[in-house]
PDB file of C-alpha atoms in Angstrom:
ATOM      1  CA  UNK A   2      23.205  45.439  20.394  1.00 32.00           C
ATOM      2  CA  UNK A   3      24.906  44.682  17.063  1.00 34.00           C
ATOM      3  CA  UNK A   4      27.095  41.640  16.722  1.00 37.00           C
ATOM      4  CA  UNK A   5      29.703  42.093  13.992  1.00 32.00           C
ATOM      5  CA  UNK A   6      30.679  38.470  13.667  1.00 35.00           C
ATOM      6  CA  UNK A   7      32.221  36.957  10.529  1.00 34.00           C
ATOM      7  CA  UNK A   8      29.703  34.099  10.726  1.00 33.00           C
ATOM      8  CA  UNK A   9      26.783  36.437  10.195  1.00 39.00           C
ATOM      9  CA  UNK A  10      28.364  39.015   7.941  1.00 38.00           C
ATOM     10  CA  UNK A  11      29.947  36.512   5.582  1.00 37.00           C
ATOM     11  CA  UNK A  12      26.448  35.993   4.261  1.00 41.00           C
ATOM     12  CA  UNK A  13      26.581  39.555   2.990  1.00 43.00           C
ATOM     13  CA  UNK A  14      30.042  39.504   1.458  1.00 41.00           C
ATOM     14  CA  UNK A  15      32.618  39.381   4.255  1.00 41.00           C
ATOM     15  CA  UNK A  16      33.456  40.995   7.563  1.00 34.00           C
ATOM     16  CA  UNK A  17      33.215  44.483   6.058  1.00 37.00           C
ATOM     17  CA  UNK A  18      29.573  44.004   5.057  1.00 49.00           C
ATOM     18  CA  UNK A  19      26.516  45.425   6.794  1.00 50.00           C
ATOM     19  CA  UNK A  20      26.437  44.044  10.336  1.00 54.00           C
ATOM     20  CA  UNK A  21      23.440  41.894  11.175  1.00 58.00           C
ATOM     21  CA  UNK A  22      21.634  42.516  14.432  1.00 59.00           C
ATOM     22  CA  UNK A  23      21.201  39.680  16.877  1.00 78.00           C
ATOM     23  CA  UNK A  24      17.520  38.904  16.587  1.00 87.00           C
ATOM     24  CA  UNK A  25      15.376  36.377  18.417  1.00 91.00           C
ATOM     25  CA  UNK A  26      12.270  36.802  16.267  1.00 93.00           C
ATOM     26  CA  UNK A  27      11.039  33.824  14.220  1.00 96.00           C
ATOM     27  CA  UNK A  28      11.917  34.000  10.529  1.00 97.00           C
ATOM     28  CA  UNK A  29       8.295  34.490   9.490  1.00 97.00           C
ATOM     29  CA  UNK A  30       7.985  37.448  11.828  1.00 98.00           C
ATOM     30  CA  UNK A  31      11.047  39.116  10.291  1.00 98.00           C
ATOM     31  CA  UNK A  32       9.767  38.462   6.761  1.00 98.00           C
ATOM     32  CA  UNK A  33       6.371  39.924   7.636  1.00 98.00           C
ATOM     33  CA  UNK A  34       8.056  43.039   8.985  1.00 98.00           C
ATOM     34  CA  UNK A  35      10.219  43.335   5.878  1.00 98.00           C
ATOM     35  CA  UNK A  36       7.186  43.065   3.610  1.00 98.00           C
ATOM     36  CA  UNK A  37       5.363  45.715   5.623  1.00 98.00           C
ATOM     37  CA  UNK A  38       8.329  48.014   5.093  1.00 98.00           C
ATOM     38  CA  UNK A  39       8.311  47.279   1.367  1.00 98.00           C
ATOM     39  CA  UNK A  40       4.604  48.123   1.228  1.00 98.00           C
ATOM     40  CA  UNK A  41       5.396  51.497   2.776  1.00 98.00           C
ATOM     41  CA  UNK A  42       8.376  51.945   0.401  1.00 98.00           C
ATOM     42  CA  UNK A  43      10.910  51.833   3.230  1.00 98.00           C
ATOM     43  CA  UNK A  44      13.221  49.784   1.044  1.00 98.00           C
ATOM     44  CA  UNK A  45      16.516  50.308   2.866  1.00 98.00           C
ATOM     45  CA  UNK A  46      14.984  49.171   6.157  1.00 98.00           C
ATOM     46  CA  UNK A  47      13.398  46.189   4.397  1.00 98.00           C
ATOM     47  CA  UNK A  48      16.803  45.176   3.020  1.00 98.00           C
ATOM     48  CA  UNK A  49      18.180  45.193   6.566  1.00 98.00           C
ATOM     49  CA  UNK A  50      15.357  42.930   7.687  1.00 98.00           C
ATOM     50  CA  UNK A  51      16.079  40.507   4.854  1.00 98.00           C
ATOM     51  CA  UNK A  52      19.742  40.488   5.881  1.00 98.00           C
ATOM     52  CA  UNK A  53      18.538  39.141   9.219  1.00 97.00           C
ATOM     53  CA  UNK A  54      16.375  36.561   7.449  1.00 98.00           C
ATOM     54  CA  UNK A  55      19.408  35.397   5.449  1.00 98.00           C
ATOM     55  CA  UNK A  56      21.499  35.065   8.605  1.00 97.00           C
ATOM     56  CA  UNK A  57      18.823  32.782  10.048  1.00 97.00           C
ATOM     57  CA  UNK A  58      18.223  30.713   6.883  1.00 98.00           C
ATOM     58  CA  UNK A  59      21.354  31.015   4.728  1.00 98.00           C
ATOM     59  CA  UNK A  60      20.476  28.293   2.213  1.00 98.00           C
ATOM     60  CA  UNK A  61      17.055  29.582   1.088  1.00 98.00           C
ATOM     61  CA  UNK A  62      17.318  31.164  -2.352  1.00 98.00           C
ATOM     62  CA  UNK A  63      14.149  33.244  -2.148  1.00 98.00           C
ATOM     63  CA  UNK A  64      15.601  35.307   0.703  1.00 98.00           C
ATOM     64  CA  UNK A  65      18.582  36.392  -1.405  1.00 98.00           C
ATOM     65  CA  UNK A  66      16.346  37.091  -4.387  1.00 98.00           C
ATOM     66  CA  UNK A  67      14.006  39.301  -2.379  1.00 98.00           C
ATOM     67  CA  UNK A  68      16.766  41.221  -0.594  1.00 98.00           C
ATOM     68  CA  UNK A  69      18.601  41.910  -3.847  1.00 98.00           C
ATOM     69  CA  UNK A  70      15.350  42.920  -5.542  1.00 98.00           C
ATOM     70  CA  UNK A  71      14.737  45.506  -2.820  1.00 98.00           C
ATOM     71  CA  UNK A  72      18.308  46.772  -3.153  1.00 98.00           C
ATOM     72  CA  UNK A  73      17.893  47.171  -6.902  1.00 98.00           C
ATOM     73  CA  UNK A  74      14.826  49.334  -6.283  1.00 98.00           C
ATOM     74  CA  UNK A  75      16.963  51.901  -4.467  1.00 98.00           C
ATOM     75  CA  UNK A  76      19.910  51.730  -6.895  1.00 97.00           C
ATOM     76  CA  UNK A  77      22.096  49.720  -4.523  1.00 98.00           C
ATOM     77  CA  UNK A  78      23.274  47.582  -7.423  1.00 98.00           C
ATOM     78  CA  UNK A  79      26.684  46.702  -5.996  1.00 98.00           C
ATOM     79  CA  UNK A  80      25.106  45.338  -2.826  1.00 98.00           C
ATOM     80  CA  UNK A  81      22.462  43.559  -4.902  1.00 98.00           C
ATOM     81  CA  UNK A  82      25.295  41.972  -6.893  1.00 98.00           C
ATOM     82  CA  UNK A  83      26.953  40.796  -3.684  1.00 98.00           C
ATOM     83  CA  UNK A  84      23.653  39.393  -2.419  1.00 98.00           C
ATOM     84  CA  UNK A  85      22.937  37.440  -5.602  1.00 98.00           C
ATOM     85  CA  UNK A  86      26.528  36.208  -5.696  1.00 98.00           C
ATOM     86  CA  UNK A  87      26.429  35.043  -2.085  1.00 98.00           C
ATOM     87  CA  UNK A  88      23.141  33.288  -2.779  1.00 98.00           C
ATOM     88  CA  UNK A  89      24.744  31.325  -5.604  1.00 98.00           C
ATOM     89  CA  UNK A  90      27.407  30.120  -3.185  1.00 97.00           C
ATOM     90  CA  UNK A  91      25.092  29.277  -0.295  1.00 98.00           C
ATOM     91  CA  UNK A  92      21.997  27.850  -1.996  1.00 98.00           C
ATOM     92  CA  UNK A  93      22.213  24.165  -3.053  1.00 97.00           C
ATOM     93  CA  UNK A  94      23.163  23.749  -6.707  1.00 94.00           C
ATOM     94  CA  UNK A  95      20.053  21.690  -7.475  1.00 94.00           C
ATOM     95  CA  UNK A  96      17.712  24.324  -6.028  1.00 96.00           C
ATOM     96  CA  UNK A  97      15.467  25.905  -8.722  1.00 94.00           C
ATOM     97  CA  UNK A  98      16.286  29.350  -7.296  1.00 97.00           C
ATOM     98  CA  UNK A  99      19.833  28.955  -8.634  1.00 98.00           C
ATOM     99  CA  UNK A 100      18.573  29.772 -12.135  1.00 98.00           C
ATOM    100  CA  UNK A 101      16.870  32.966 -10.968  1.00 98.00           C
ATOM    101  CA  UNK A 102      19.936  33.996  -8.960  1.00 98.00           C
ATOM    102  CA  UNK A 103      22.173  33.560 -12.026  1.00 98.00           C
ATOM    103  CA  UNK A 104      19.753  35.388 -14.316  1.00 98.00           C
ATOM    104  CA  UNK A 105      19.226  38.364 -12.014  1.00 98.00           C
ATOM    105  CA  UNK A 106      22.917  38.614 -11.161  1.00 98.00           C
ATOM    106  CA  UNK A 107      23.828  38.635 -14.846  1.00 98.00           C
ATOM    107  CA  UNK A 108      21.277  41.356 -15.629  1.00 98.00           C
ATOM    108  CA  UNK A 109      22.556  43.582 -12.824  1.00 98.00           C
ATOM    109  CA  UNK A 110      26.101  42.995 -14.059  1.00 97.00           C
ATOM    110  CA  UNK A 111      25.302  43.709 -17.700  1.00 97.00           C
ATOM    111  CA  UNK A 112      22.798  46.542 -17.269  1.00 95.00           C
ATOM    112  CA  UNK A 113      24.186  48.494 -14.332  1.00 95.00           C
ATOM    113  CA  UNK A 114      27.691  47.432 -13.308  1.00 96.00           C
ATOM    114  CA  UNK A 115      29.412  47.063 -16.704  1.00 92.00           C
ATOM    115  CA  UNK A 116      30.516  43.512 -15.855  1.00 96.00           C
ATOM    116  CA  UNK A 117      29.848  42.069 -19.299  1.00 96.00           C
ATOM    117  CA  UNK A 118      32.426  39.289 -18.997  1.00 96.00           C
ATOM    118  CA  UNK A 119      30.802  38.046 -15.793  1.00 97.00           C
ATOM    119  CA  UNK A 120      27.366  38.144 -17.413  1.00 98.00           C
ATOM    120  CA  UNK A 121      28.672  36.118 -20.356  1.00 97.00           C
ATOM    121  CA  UNK A 122      30.102  33.502 -17.976  1.00 97.00           C
ATOM    122  CA  UNK A 123      26.743  33.220 -16.240  1.00 98.00           C
ATOM    123  CA  UNK A 124      25.058  32.824 -19.633  1.00 98.00           C
ATOM    124  CA  UNK A 125      27.039  29.622 -20.154  1.00 97.00           C
ATOM    125  CA  UNK A 126      25.677  28.195 -16.900  1.00 97.00           C
ATOM    126  CA  UNK A 127      21.998  28.787 -17.598  1.00 98.00           C
ATOM    127  CA  UNK A 128      19.949  25.819 -18.884  1.00 97.00           C
ATOM    128  CA  UNK A 129      19.820  25.541 -22.695  1.00 96.00           C
ATOM    129  CA  UNK A 130      16.672  26.966 -24.329  1.00 94.00           C
ATOM    130  CA  UNK A 131      15.428  28.291 -20.988  1.00 97.00           C
ATOM    131  CA  UNK A 132      13.605  31.633 -20.910  1.00 98.00           C
ATOM    132  CA  UNK A 133      16.369  33.004 -18.699  1.00 98.00           C
ATOM    133  CA  UNK A 134      19.106  32.015 -21.150  1.00 98.00           C
ATOM    134  CA  UNK A 135      17.209  33.369 -24.148  1.00 98.00           C
ATOM    135  CA  UNK A 136      16.530  36.653 -22.338  1.00 98.00           C
ATOM    136  CA  UNK A 137      20.102  37.131 -21.160  1.00 98.00           C
ATOM    137  CA  UNK A 138      21.537  36.259 -24.577  1.00 98.00           C
ATOM    138  CA  UNK A 139      19.122  38.751 -26.158  1.00 98.00           C
ATOM    139  CA  UNK A 140      20.186  41.450 -23.715  1.00 98.00           C
ATOM    140  CA  UNK A 141      23.859  40.829 -24.495  1.00 98.00           C
ATOM    141  CA  UNK A 142      23.098  40.995 -28.229  1.00 98.00           C
ATOM    142  CA  UNK A 143      21.339  44.298 -27.556  1.00 98.00           C
ATOM    143  CA  UNK A 144      24.403  45.670 -25.818  1.00 96.00           C
ATOM    144  CA  UNK A 145      26.516  44.568 -28.782  1.00 97.00           C
ATOM    145  CA  UNK A 146      24.133  46.458 -31.131  1.00 97.00           C
ATOM    146  CA  UNK A 147      23.011  43.189 -32.741  1.00 98.00           C
ATOM    147  CA  UNK A 148      19.355  44.121 -32.640  1.00 98.00           C
ATOM    148  CA  UNK A 149      17.773  41.603 -35.095  1.00 97.00           C
ATOM    149  CA  UNK A 150      19.437  38.723 -33.233  1.00 98.00           C
ATOM    150  CA  UNK A 151      18.219  40.111 -29.901  1.00 98.00           C
ATOM    151  CA  UNK A 152      14.624  40.468 -31.097  1.00 98.00           C
ATOM    152  CA  UNK A 153      14.659  36.937 -32.509  1.00 98.00           C
ATOM    153  CA  UNK A 154      15.689  35.488 -29.144  1.00 98.00           C
ATOM    154  CA  UNK A 155      13.158  37.579 -27.237  1.00 98.00           C
ATOM    155  CA  UNK A 156      10.396  36.330 -29.519  1.00 97.00           C
ATOM    156  CA  UNK A 157      11.457  32.743 -28.792  1.00 97.00           C
ATOM    157  CA  UNK A 158      11.361  33.477 -25.069  1.00 98.00           C
ATOM    158  CA  UNK A 159       7.939  35.127 -25.355  1.00 97.00           C
ATOM    159  CA  UNK A 160       6.569  31.940 -26.935  1.00 96.00           C
ATOM    160  CA  UNK A 161       7.512  30.054 -23.757  1.00 96.00           C
ATOM    161  CA  UNK A 162       6.616  32.578 -21.063  1.00 95.00           C
ATOM    162  CA  UNK A 163       3.535  32.132 -18.871  1.00 91.00           C
ATOM    163  CA  UNK A 164       4.267  34.515 -16.000  1.00 94.00           C
ATOM    164  CA  UNK A 165       3.201  38.171 -16.423  1.00 96.00           C
ATOM    165  CA  UNK A 166       6.170  39.627 -14.547  1.00 97.00           C
ATOM    166  CA  UNK A 167       8.598  37.563 -16.594  1.00 97.00           C
ATOM    167  CA  UNK A 168       6.852  38.683 -19.781  1.00 97.00           C
ATOM    168  CA  UNK A 169       7.162  42.281 -18.573  1.00 98.00           C
ATOM    169  CA  UNK A 170      10.934  41.807 -18.274  1.00 98.00           C
ATOM    170  CA  UNK A 171      11.179  40.457 -21.825  1.00 98.00           C
ATOM    171  CA  UNK A 172       9.119  43.329 -23.204  1.00 98.00           C
ATOM    172  CA  UNK A 173      11.150  45.913 -21.290  1.00 98.00           C
ATOM    173  CA  UNK A 174      14.230  44.487 -23.004  1.00 98.00           C
ATOM    174  CA  UNK A 175      12.370  44.626 -26.317  1.00 98.00           C
ATOM    175  CA  UNK A 176      11.556  48.290 -25.659  1.00 98.00           C
ATOM    176  CA  UNK A 177      15.250  49.047 -25.184  1.00 98.00           C
ATOM    177  CA  UNK A 178      15.962  47.539 -28.591  1.00 98.00           C
ATOM    178  CA  UNK A 179      13.116  49.391 -30.293  1.00 98.00           C
ATOM    179  CA  UNK A 180      14.462  52.659 -28.873  1.00 97.00           C
ATOM    180  CA  UNK A 181      17.728  51.989 -30.687  1.00 97.00           C
ATOM    181  CA  UNK A 182      15.827  51.093 -33.862  1.00 97.00           C
ATOM    182  CA  UNK A 183      13.820  54.338 -33.532  1.00 96.00           C
ATOM    183  CA  UNK A 184      10.603  52.311 -33.686  1.00 96.00           C
ATOM    184  CA  UNK A 185       8.320  54.455 -31.545  1.00 95.00           C
ATOM    185  CA  UNK A 186       5.202  52.310 -31.990  1.00 95.00           C
ATOM    186  CA  UNK A 187       6.843  49.102 -30.742  1.00 96.00           C
ATOM    187  CA  UNK A 188       8.802  50.966 -28.067  1.00 96.00           C
ATOM    188  CA  UNK A 189       5.674  52.265 -26.363  1.00 94.00           C
ATOM    189  CA  UNK A 190       3.660  49.130 -27.120  1.00 95.00           C
ATOM    190  CA  UNK A 191       6.252  47.012 -25.329  1.00 96.00           C
ATOM    191  CA  UNK A 192       6.541  49.493 -22.479  1.00 95.00           C
ATOM    192  CA  UNK A 193       2.767  49.633 -22.030  1.00 93.00           C
ATOM    193  CA  UNK A 194       2.592  45.928 -21.219  1.00 94.00           C
ATOM    194  CA  UNK A 195       5.754  46.058 -19.106  1.00 96.00           C
ATOM    195  CA  UNK A 196       4.495  49.015 -17.065  1.00 94.00           C
ATOM    196  CA  UNK A 197       1.182  47.346 -16.300  1.00 94.00           C
ATOM    197  CA  UNK A 198       2.508  43.889 -15.439  1.00 95.00           C
ATOM    198  CA  UNK A 199       5.901  44.343 -13.782  1.00 97.00           C
ATOM    199  CA  UNK A 200       6.158  43.214 -10.168  1.00 97.00           C
ATOM    200  CA  UNK A 201       9.899  42.833  -9.648  1.00 98.00           C
ATOM    201  CA  UNK A 202      11.069  45.990  -7.886  1.00 98.00           C
ATOM    202  CA  UNK A 203      14.302  46.218  -9.840  1.00 98.00           C
ATOM    203  CA  UNK A 204      12.407  45.924 -13.114  1.00 98.00           C
ATOM    204  CA  UNK A 205       9.997  48.650 -12.020  1.00 97.00           C
ATOM    205  CA  UNK A 206      12.994  50.887 -11.307  1.00 97.00           C
ATOM    206  CA  UNK A 207      14.410  50.224 -14.775  1.00 97.00           C
ATOM    207  CA  UNK A 208      11.076  50.831 -16.511  1.00 97.00           C
ATOM    208  CA  UNK A 209      10.613  54.118 -14.641  1.00 95.00           C
ATOM    209  CA  UNK A 210      14.080  55.278 -15.674  1.00 94.00           C
ATOM    210  CA  UNK A 211      13.461  54.419 -19.334  1.00 95.00           C
ATOM    211  CA  UNK A 212      10.080  56.159 -19.261  1.00 93.00           C
ATOM    212  CA  UNK A 213      11.677  59.298 -17.842  1.00 92.00           C
ATOM    213  CA  UNK A 214      14.396  59.250 -20.495  1.00 92.00           C
ATOM    214  CA  UNK A 215      11.919  58.791 -23.341  1.00 92.00           C
ATOM    215  CA  UNK A 216       9.680  61.587 -22.105  1.00 86.00           C
ATOM    216  CA  UNK A 217      12.459  63.892 -20.902  1.00 77.00           C
ATOM    217  CA  UNK A 218      10.954  63.960 -17.430  1.00 56.00           C
ATOM    218  CA  UNK A 219      13.090  64.917 -14.399  1.00 55.00           C
ATOM    219  CA  UNK A 220      13.550  61.935 -12.088  1.00 57.00           C
ATOM    220  CA  UNK A 221      10.656  61.592  -9.654  1.00 53.00           C
ATOM    221  CA  UNK A 222       8.672  64.402 -11.272  1.00 49.00           C
ATOM    222  CA  UNK A 223       5.854  62.301 -12.694  1.00 50.00           C
ATOM    223  CA  UNK A 224       4.561  58.801 -12.131  1.00 53.00           C
ATOM    224  CA  UNK A 225       4.271  56.428 -15.070  1.00 60.00           C
ATOM    225  CA  UNK A 226       0.659  56.356 -16.275  1.00 56.00           C
ATOM    226  CA  UNK A 227      -0.952  52.926 -16.066  1.00 61.00           C
ATOM    227  CA  UNK A 228      -4.166  51.499 -17.383  1.00 53.00           C
TER     228      UNK A 228
END
């Protein structure tokens, strides 16, 4: 039976959001099931499982991040936006996940939903000199066709980065800039690292789409070659 209560569905953006099933399973059991579904590429079903996780633990930032990541993978960017946004409201302000929620929300806004003003407001809230702020500022410079400024900020971020997935995100953004500069060598050099190190499902989606555009490949026709 499905309970369409405002208490549960508010976590997903209001009473019109996806209803959350009443579920007596422990949180860890639901997460394990969601991750099994992700492993089998059943992303929509996994997102539903993470909606249940959020209803059980509404102040844990990682749940919002994972659900939105899965939604990005299947081009559900509006619902990913709502999930990130709800996470920002529900997760304590001093929680480290707040930074990731702001960063990912801003990238979805700027890259897929044409909400540049909202992305710029989020930029102001990110910690000064953080990798997330440098990356987002670079991406906004890229969208404004200010490519030298964007590359300069990405290089500063790359000096700080230690995580391979985060580095993959920076180099994917660099590849976008090099496409505009018609620099084929740096485009594919950046993409090569990004392809082989990306873990975030939304980033993988974006890399696949860029690869298909660059190689004029019909969507889904060919997998990206990896090392």
